[in-house]
Amino acid sequence: MNAGIIGLGRYIPEKVLTNHDLEKMVETSDEWIRTRTGIEERRIASDDVNTSHMALAAAKKALADADVAAEDIDMILVATVTPDQAFPTVACMIQEQLGAHKACAMDISAACAGFMYGLVTGKQFIESGTFKHVLVVGVEKLSRITDWDDRNTAVLFGDGAGAAVLGSVSEGKGILSFELGADGRGGKHLYLDEKDHTIMNGREVFKFAVRQMGESSVNVIEKAGLSKEDVDFLIPHQANIRIMEAARERLELPVEKMSKTVHKYGNTSAASIPISLCEEIEAGKIHDGDVIVMVGFGGGLTWGAIAMRWGR
Ligand code: UT7
């Protein structure tokens, strides 16, 4: 039994916050943000839109795309560090709202690597034959934990949601290999303080990310018994174009073979990989049988990568 993605959906908030808007809020410039991060604008959810609303919207689209009814979902995993509240979890909230009465449900907290942790967890239950369908959502309302007076972080983050339905796919397709990792020693470089604000040592996280994104990508390709030449598309966590470029160069892929949404959505943490994957599929850039590598890193520190052959 092979687990693969059989449906995708995303939710992007309407409100746009541009670099020029940020110039009026903190001491920064469009030029600095663009050249250091690749970000031009990001989306901010309105006050009445919470993490669970975004998760629900993305999940509904993924279920429709997969042609799977809510009552046929066995498990819901929501990767987020910005749940509406500690409990009930976002996963339980959307379980009720979707009418997925049969599903067990829990949130996963692994920061920007959360969606990778979710897919790998879901895969285990499908491949063991325990469950048929697992809904995995990556969603964040990072605007809620951003200190809008701190230029080090205020320019980086955005809100959004992406969702995938995992199910069994034909032999040779689906998740081929994965790597998950954590290093708690680096927790001090990226954390939430007592005021619920994100604090980051950008340079330390940058160094870690450049090294790890490249290494994990290569590791999952090798574990799948493939080589760099076999990779058709890279979906990196959208944190910073310079970090993404480092991973792409390590895989020796041309620019058009890497997903880039960071310029329009900023860093949406756990949501960035599923949003990007969803957009590439909709744009027709990934075809049946293509090998894709997804790779992410985040606070914890955590990381995760997956090699997958696209298709059902
Ligand atoms: O999903 C995981 C989340 N985290 C990340 O992905 C972050 C990883 N790190 C990064 O992306 C980069 O380190 C940053 C984009 C955060 C910063 O880029 P950098 O090239 O590492 O810049 P830096 O931290 O070395 O700072 C350079 C200068 C500093 O001034 P001094 O000390 O050289 O005088 C900063 O104070 O830029 C200054 N600076 C800014 N200037 C204008 C920092 N933020 C800003 C800003 N606008 N928004």
Short mmCIF file of C-alpha atoms and ligand atoms in Angstrom, two decimals:
data_model
loop_
_atom_site.label_atom_id
_atom_site.label_comp_id
_atom_site.label_asym_id
_atom_site.label_seq_id
_atom_site.Cartn_x
_atom_site.Cartn_y
_atom_site.Cartn_z
CA MET A 1 0.00 0.00 0.00
CA ASN A 2 1.39 3.42 -0.99
CA ALA A 3 0.17 6.67 0.52
CA GLY A 4 -0.13 9.67 -1.78
CA ILE A 5 -1.90 13.00 -2.11
CA ILE A 6 -5.27 12.55 -3.86
CA GLY A 7 -6.65 16.08 -3.40
CA LEU A 8 -5.48 19.59 -2.57
CA GLY A 9 -7.00 22.92 -1.53
CA ARG A 10 -5.91 26.29 -0.21
CA TYR A 11 -7.25 29.44 1.38
CA ILE A 12 -5.58 32.80 0.85
CA PRO A 13 -6.87 35.82 2.84
CA GLU A 14 -7.95 38.80 0.74
CA LYS A 15 -6.16 41.61 2.51
CA VAL A 16 -2.76 42.45 0.99
CA LEU A 17 0.01 44.07 3.04
CA THR A 18 2.75 45.39 0.76
CA ASN A 19 6.34 46.28 1.54
CA HIS A 20 5.37 49.91 0.97
CA ASP A 21 2.66 49.57 3.63
CA LEU A 22 5.34 48.24 6.01
CA GLU A 23 7.59 51.23 5.26
CA LYS A 24 4.94 53.30 7.06
CA MET A 25 4.91 50.97 10.07
CA VAL A 26 8.61 50.26 10.81
CA GLU A 27 12.04 51.55 9.76
CA THR A 28 12.46 49.46 6.61
CA SER A 29 12.36 49.72 2.82
CA ASP A 30 10.81 47.81 -0.05
CA GLU A 31 14.32 47.45 -1.47
CA TRP A 32 15.72 45.87 1.74
CA ILE A 33 12.84 43.41 2.06
CA ARG A 34 12.90 42.39 -1.60
CA THR A 35 16.65 41.88 -1.84
CA ARG A 36 17.07 40.15 1.55
CA THR A 37 13.96 37.95 1.45
CA GLY A 38 12.28 38.01 -1.98
CA ILE A 39 9.01 39.10 -0.37
CA GLU A 40 6.95 41.83 -2.08
CA GLU A 41 3.66 41.44 -0.25
CA ARG A 42 1.86 39.08 2.11
CA ARG A 43 -1.77 38.34 3.04
CA ILE A 44 -3.27 39.17 6.42
CA ALA A 45 -6.44 37.50 7.70
CA SER A 46 -9.10 39.90 9.00
CA ASP A 47 -9.94 40.01 12.70
CA ASP A 48 -13.02 37.82 12.28
CA VAL A 49 -11.10 35.12 10.34
CA ASN A 50 -9.34 32.73 12.66
CA THR A 51 -7.01 29.80 12.01
CA SER A 52 -9.91 27.31 12.07
CA HIS A 53 -11.85 29.30 9.42
CA MET A 54 -8.88 29.20 7.05
CA ALA A 55 -8.28 25.50 7.80
CA LEU A 56 -11.93 24.69 7.13
CA ALA A 57 -11.98 26.54 3.80
CA ALA A 58 -8.81 24.81 2.55
CA ALA A 59 -10.00 21.41 3.82
CA LYS A 60 -13.37 21.67 2.01
CA LYS A 61 -11.58 22.36 -1.27
CA ALA A 62 -9.17 19.45 -0.76
CA LEU A 63 -12.05 17.04 -0.05
CA ALA A 64 -13.89 18.20 -3.18
CA ASP A 65 -10.71 17.88 -5.24
CA ALA A 66 -10.16 14.34 -3.91
CA ASP A 67 -13.86 13.50 -4.36
CA VAL A 68 -13.89 12.13 -0.82
CA ALA A 69 -16.86 12.75 1.49
CA ALA A 70 -16.18 14.20 4.95
CA GLU A 71 -17.67 11.12 6.60
CA ASP A 72 -15.05 8.99 4.84
CA ILE A 73 -12.13 10.78 6.51
CA ASP A 74 -10.51 8.60 9.20
CA MET A 75 -8.04 11.09 10.66
CA ILE A 76 -7.53 14.87 10.67
CA LEU A 77 -4.08 16.34 11.35
CA VAL A 78 -3.71 20.12 11.53
CA ALA A 79 -0.17 21.50 11.52
CA THR A 80 -0.18 24.92 13.15
CA VAL A 81 1.55 27.00 15.81
CA THR A 82 -1.29 29.52 15.82
CA PRO A 83 -4.37 27.48 16.83
CA ASP A 84 -7.53 29.43 17.77
CA GLN A 85 -6.82 28.27 21.34
CA ALA A 86 -4.84 25.47 23.01
CA PHE A 87 -7.92 23.23 23.04
CA PRO A 88 -10.23 22.21 21.56
CA THR A 89 -7.73 21.81 18.73
CA VAL A 90 -8.26 23.23 15.26
CA ALA A 91 -8.44 19.62 14.07
CA CYS A 92 -11.42 18.94 16.37
CA MET A 93 -13.10 22.22 15.37
CA ILE A 94 -12.97 21.41 11.68
CA GLN A 95 -13.90 17.78 12.31
CA GLU A 96 -17.25 19.04 13.58
CA GLN A 97 -17.64 21.75 10.94
CA LEU A 98 -16.87 19.35 8.09
CA GLY A 99 -19.11 16.64 9.53
CA ALA A 100 -16.17 14.21 9.57
CA HIS A 101 -17.74 12.32 12.48
CA LYS A 102 -15.67 9.17 12.04
CA ALA A 103 -12.29 10.94 12.12
CA CYS A 104 -9.89 11.11 15.04
CA ALA A 105 -8.30 14.54 15.18
CA MET A 106 -5.27 16.31 16.57
CA ASP A 107 -3.06 19.32 15.97
CA ILE A 108 0.64 18.93 15.23
CA SER A 109 3.07 21.53 16.48
CA ALA A 110 6.31 21.48 14.48
CA ALA A 111 6.35 25.09 13.24
CA CYS A 112 7.23 25.53 9.56
CA ALA A 113 8.05 21.81 9.21
CA GLY A 114 4.56 20.93 10.48
CA PHE A 115 3.05 19.96 7.15
CA MET A 116 5.93 17.53 6.52
CA TYR A 117 5.36 16.00 9.97
CA GLY A 118 1.63 15.75 9.17
CA LEU A 119 2.07 14.01 5.82
CA VAL A 120 4.57 11.52 7.25
CA THR A 121 2.28 10.76 10.21
CA GLY A 122 -0.72 10.24 7.94
CA LYS A 123 1.31 8.03 5.62
CA GLN A 124 1.99 5.56 8.45
CA PHE A 125 -1.70 4.97 9.11
CA ILE A 126 -2.53 4.53 5.44
CA GLU A 127 0.35 2.22 4.63
CA SER A 128 -0.34 0.05 7.68
CA GLY A 129 -3.88 -0.38 6.38
CA THR A 130 -5.33 1.22 9.53
CA PHE A 131 -6.95 4.20 7.78
CA LYS A 132 -8.13 4.92 4.23
CA HIS A 133 -8.19 8.72 4.17
CA VAL A 134 -6.22 11.22 6.23
CA LEU A 135 -6.81 14.96 5.93
CA VAL A 136 -3.64 16.99 6.56
CA VAL A 137 -3.87 20.78 6.88
CA GLY A 138 -1.06 23.35 7.23
CA VAL A 139 -2.47 26.64 8.47
CA GLU A 140 -1.22 29.77 10.24
CA LYS A 141 -2.46 33.13 11.39
CA LEU A 142 1.05 34.43 12.04
CA SER A 143 -0.18 38.03 12.01
CA ARG A 144 -1.52 37.29 15.51
CA ILE A 145 1.92 36.46 16.93
CA THR A 146 3.87 39.11 15.03
CA ASP A 147 5.24 42.16 16.82
CA TRP A 148 4.33 44.84 14.27
CA ASP A 149 6.91 47.18 15.82
CA ASP A 150 9.82 44.75 15.29
CA ARG A 151 11.27 45.14 11.80
CA ASN A 152 13.32 41.94 12.18
CA THR A 153 10.18 39.81 11.99
CA ALA A 154 7.26 42.04 10.91
CA VAL A 155 8.37 42.01 7.27
CA LEU A 156 8.56 38.22 6.99
CA PHE A 157 5.26 36.61 7.85
CA GLY A 158 1.81 36.11 6.33
CA ASP A 159 -1.41 34.15 6.87
CA GLY A 160 -2.98 31.30 4.89
CA ALA A 161 -3.90 27.63 4.70
CA GLY A 162 -3.25 24.61 2.51
CA ALA A 163 -4.77 21.13 2.79
CA ALA A 164 -4.19 17.68 1.32
CA VAL A 165 -6.14 14.43 1.41
CA LEU A 166 -3.93 11.38 1.73
CA GLY A 167 -5.14 8.09 0.37
CA SER A 168 -3.81 4.93 -1.14
CA VAL A 169 -2.34 5.33 -4.67
CA SER A 170 -1.03 2.90 -7.26
CA GLU A 171 2.33 1.19 -6.95
CA GLY A 172 5.36 3.40 -7.55
CA LYS A 173 3.39 6.59 -6.83
CA GLY A 174 2.89 8.62 -3.67
CA ILE A 175 5.41 9.19 -0.88
CA LEU A 176 8.64 7.42 -1.82
CA SER A 177 10.81 8.46 1.12
CA PHE A 178 11.00 10.97 3.92
CA GLU A 179 13.22 12.51 6.56
CA LEU A 180 12.08 14.18 9.76
CA GLY A 181 14.38 15.80 12.28
CA ALA A 182 14.62 18.06 15.30
CA ASP A 183 17.35 19.79 17.27
CA GLY A 184 16.08 21.34 20.49
CA ARG A 185 19.44 23.01 21.08
CA GLY A 186 18.45 25.55 18.42
CA GLY A 187 15.13 26.38 20.09
CA LYS A 188 16.58 29.63 21.40
CA HIS A 189 16.95 30.99 17.87
CA LEU A 190 13.23 31.10 17.07
CA TYR A 191 10.51 31.15 19.72
CA LEU A 192 7.36 32.76 21.08
CA ASP A 193 7.98 35.10 24.04
CA GLU A 194 5.70 35.77 27.01
CA LYS A 195 3.97 38.57 25.05
CA ASP A 196 3.08 36.04 22.33
CA HIS A 197 5.50 37.61 19.88
CA THR A 198 7.83 35.76 17.53
CA ILE A 199 11.49 36.32 18.43
CA MET A 200 14.13 35.29 15.94
CA ASN A 201 17.87 35.28 15.50
CA GLY A 202 17.60 35.56 11.73
CA ARG A 203 21.23 34.91 10.94
CA GLU A 204 21.38 31.65 12.97
CA VAL A 205 18.14 30.36 11.47
CA PHE A 206 19.38 31.32 8.01
CA LYS A 207 22.62 29.34 8.38
CA PHE A 208 20.78 26.28 9.70
CA ALA A 209 18.14 26.49 6.96
CA VAL A 210 20.59 26.74 4.07
CA ARG A 211 22.48 23.67 5.28
CA GLN A 212 19.46 21.58 6.24
CA MET A 213 17.27 22.30 3.20
CA GLY A 214 20.02 21.11 0.87
CA GLU A 215 21.01 18.08 2.95
CA SER A 216 17.48 16.81 3.57
CA SER A 217 16.57 17.19 -0.11
CA VAL A 218 19.56 15.10 -1.14
CA ASN A 219 18.86 12.54 1.61
CA VAL A 220 15.28 11.84 0.53
CA ILE A 221 16.31 11.49 -3.11
CA GLU A 222 18.94 8.92 -2.12
CA LYS A 223 16.55 7.09 0.21
CA ALA A 224 14.10 6.79 -2.70
CA GLY A 225 16.85 5.22 -4.80
CA LEU A 226 16.83 8.19 -7.17
CA SER A 227 19.41 10.75 -8.26
CA LYS A 228 19.23 14.54 -8.68
CA GLU A 229 18.48 14.17 -12.40
CA ASP A 230 15.26 12.33 -11.58
CA VAL A 231 13.76 15.31 -9.71
CA ASP A 232 11.16 17.23 -11.72
CA PHE A 233 10.06 19.84 -9.19
CA LEU A 234 11.11 21.29 -5.84
CA ILE A 235 8.58 22.68 -3.36
CA PRO A 236 10.65 24.35 -0.63
CA HIS A 237 9.25 26.03 2.47
CA GLN A 238 8.75 29.65 1.41
CA ALA A 239 10.76 31.50 4.06
CA ASN A 240 13.31 33.45 2.10
CA ILE A 241 14.22 33.30 -1.58
CA ARG A 242 17.94 33.10 -0.73
CA ILE A 243 17.37 29.97 1.38
CA MET A 244 15.18 28.44 -1.33
CA GLU A 245 17.77 29.19 -4.00
CA ALA A 246 20.45 27.43 -1.96
CA ALA A 247 18.34 24.25 -1.92
CA ARG A 248 17.60 24.54 -5.63
CA GLU A 249 21.28 24.94 -6.47
CA ARG A 250 22.16 21.93 -4.33
CA LEU A 251 19.75 19.87 -6.46
CA GLU A 252 21.08 21.50 -9.64
CA LEU A 253 17.55 22.31 -10.79
CA PRO A 254 16.71 25.16 -13.19
CA VAL A 255 14.78 28.15 -11.75
CA GLU A 256 11.50 27.15 -13.42
CA LYS A 257 11.56 23.80 -11.57
CA MET A 258 11.25 25.41 -8.14
CA SER A 259 7.99 26.64 -6.69
CA LYS A 260 8.01 30.31 -5.68
CA THR A 261 5.12 31.94 -3.87
CA VAL A 262 7.17 33.78 -1.22
CA HIS A 263 6.99 37.05 -3.18
CA LYS A 264 3.21 37.24 -2.83
CA TYR A 265 2.47 35.44 0.45
CA GLY A 266 5.63 35.86 2.57
CA ASN A 267 6.42 33.10 5.05
CA THR A 268 3.18 31.34 6.02
CA SER A 269 4.98 28.67 8.10
CA ALA A 270 3.15 25.31 8.02
CA ALA A 271 0.90 26.55 5.20
CA SER A 272 3.62 27.48 2.74
CA ILE A 273 4.36 24.03 1.26
CA PRO A 274 0.73 22.93 0.70
CA ILE A 275 -0.22 26.36 -0.71
CA SER A 276 2.72 26.22 -3.13
CA LEU A 277 2.07 22.61 -4.14
CA CYS A 278 -1.59 23.41 -4.74
CA GLU A 279 -0.71 26.40 -6.95
CA GLU A 280 1.81 24.43 -9.03
CA ILE A 281 -0.70 21.63 -9.62
CA GLU A 282 -3.38 24.13 -10.64
CA ALA A 283 -0.91 25.86 -12.97
CA GLY A 284 -0.25 22.51 -14.66
CA LYS A 285 3.46 22.58 -13.81
CA ILE A 286 3.50 19.14 -12.16
CA HIS A 287 2.43 16.14 -14.22
CA ASP A 288 1.40 12.58 -13.54
CA GLY A 289 4.54 10.54 -12.75
CA ASP A 290 6.72 13.56 -11.89
CA VAL A 291 9.11 13.27 -8.95
CA ILE A 292 8.74 16.16 -6.50
CA VAL A 293 10.74 17.02 -3.42
CA MET A 294 9.11 18.98 -0.60
CA VAL A 295 11.36 20.33 2.13
CA GLY A 296 10.83 22.55 5.16
CA PHE A 297 12.48 23.81 8.35
CA GLY A 298 11.32 25.82 11.29
CA GLY A 299 11.30 26.70 14.98
CA GLY A 300 12.16 23.92 17.37
CA LEU A 301 14.35 23.56 15.50
CA THR A 302 12.54 21.11 13.23
CA TRP A 303 12.87 19.95 9.66
CA GLY A 304 11.30 17.53 7.22
CA ALA A 305 11.51 16.47 3.60
CA ILE A 306 9.55 14.14 1.34
CA ALA A 307 10.23 12.69 -2.10
CA MET A 308 7.01 11.84 -3.89
CA ARG A 309 5.95 10.56 -7.29
CA TRP A 310 2.90 12.55 -8.29
CA GLY A 311 -0.32 10.84 -9.33
CA ARG A 312 -2.95 8.44 -8.08
O1 UT7 B 1 10.32 29.76 8.71
C1 UT7 B 1 11.47 29.98 9.48
C2 UT7 B 1 11.49 31.42 9.89
N1 UT7 B 1 12.68 32.13 9.79
C3 UT7 B 1 13.41 32.41 8.70
O2 UT7 B 1 13.26 31.85 7.65
C4 UT7 B 1 14.44 33.46 8.80
C5 UT7 B 1 15.79 33.11 8.27
N2 UT7 B 1 16.61 34.28 8.21
C6 UT7 B 1 16.48 35.22 7.22
O3 UT7 B 1 15.65 35.05 6.34
C7 UT7 B 1 17.41 36.39 7.22
O4 UT7 B 1 18.39 36.21 8.19
C8 UT7 B 1 16.67 37.74 7.46
C9 UT7 B 1 15.82 38.08 6.25
C10 UT7 B 1 15.79 37.65 8.69
C11 UT7 B 1 17.69 38.84 7.65
O5 UT7 B 1 18.56 38.90 6.54
P1 UT7 B 1 20.14 38.97 6.78
O6 UT7 B 1 20.76 39.11 5.44
O7 UT7 B 1 20.51 37.78 7.59
O8 UT7 B 1 20.29 40.30 7.56
P2 UT7 B 1 20.94 40.53 9.01
O9 UT7 B 1 20.09 39.88 10.05
O10 UT7 B 1 22.35 40.16 8.91
O11 UT7 B 1 20.78 42.10 9.15
C12 UT7 B 1 21.41 43.01 8.29
C13 UT7 B 1 21.06 44.42 8.72
C14 UT7 B 1 21.10 44.64 10.23
O12 UT7 B 1 21.65 45.92 10.46
P3 UT7 B 1 23.20 46.05 10.92
O13 UT7 B 1 23.29 45.27 12.19
O14 UT7 B 1 23.98 45.46 9.80
O15 UT7 B 1 23.33 47.51 11.08
C15 UT7 B 1 19.64 44.67 10.63
O16 UT7 B 1 19.39 45.48 11.75
O17 UT7 B 1 19.70 44.73 8.32
C16 UT7 B 1 18.98 45.27 9.42
N3 UT7 B 1 17.58 44.90 9.29
C17 UT7 B 1 16.71 45.60 8.54
N4 UT7 B 1 16.83 46.69 7.78
C18 UT7 B 1 15.76 47.14 7.11
C19 UT7 B 1 16.93 43.85 9.86
N5 UT7 B 1 15.64 43.85 9.46
C20 UT7 B 1 15.48 44.91 8.66
C21 UT7 B 1 14.38 45.45 7.94
N6 UT7 B 1 14.57 46.55 7.19
N7 UT7 B 1 13.16 44.87 7.98
#
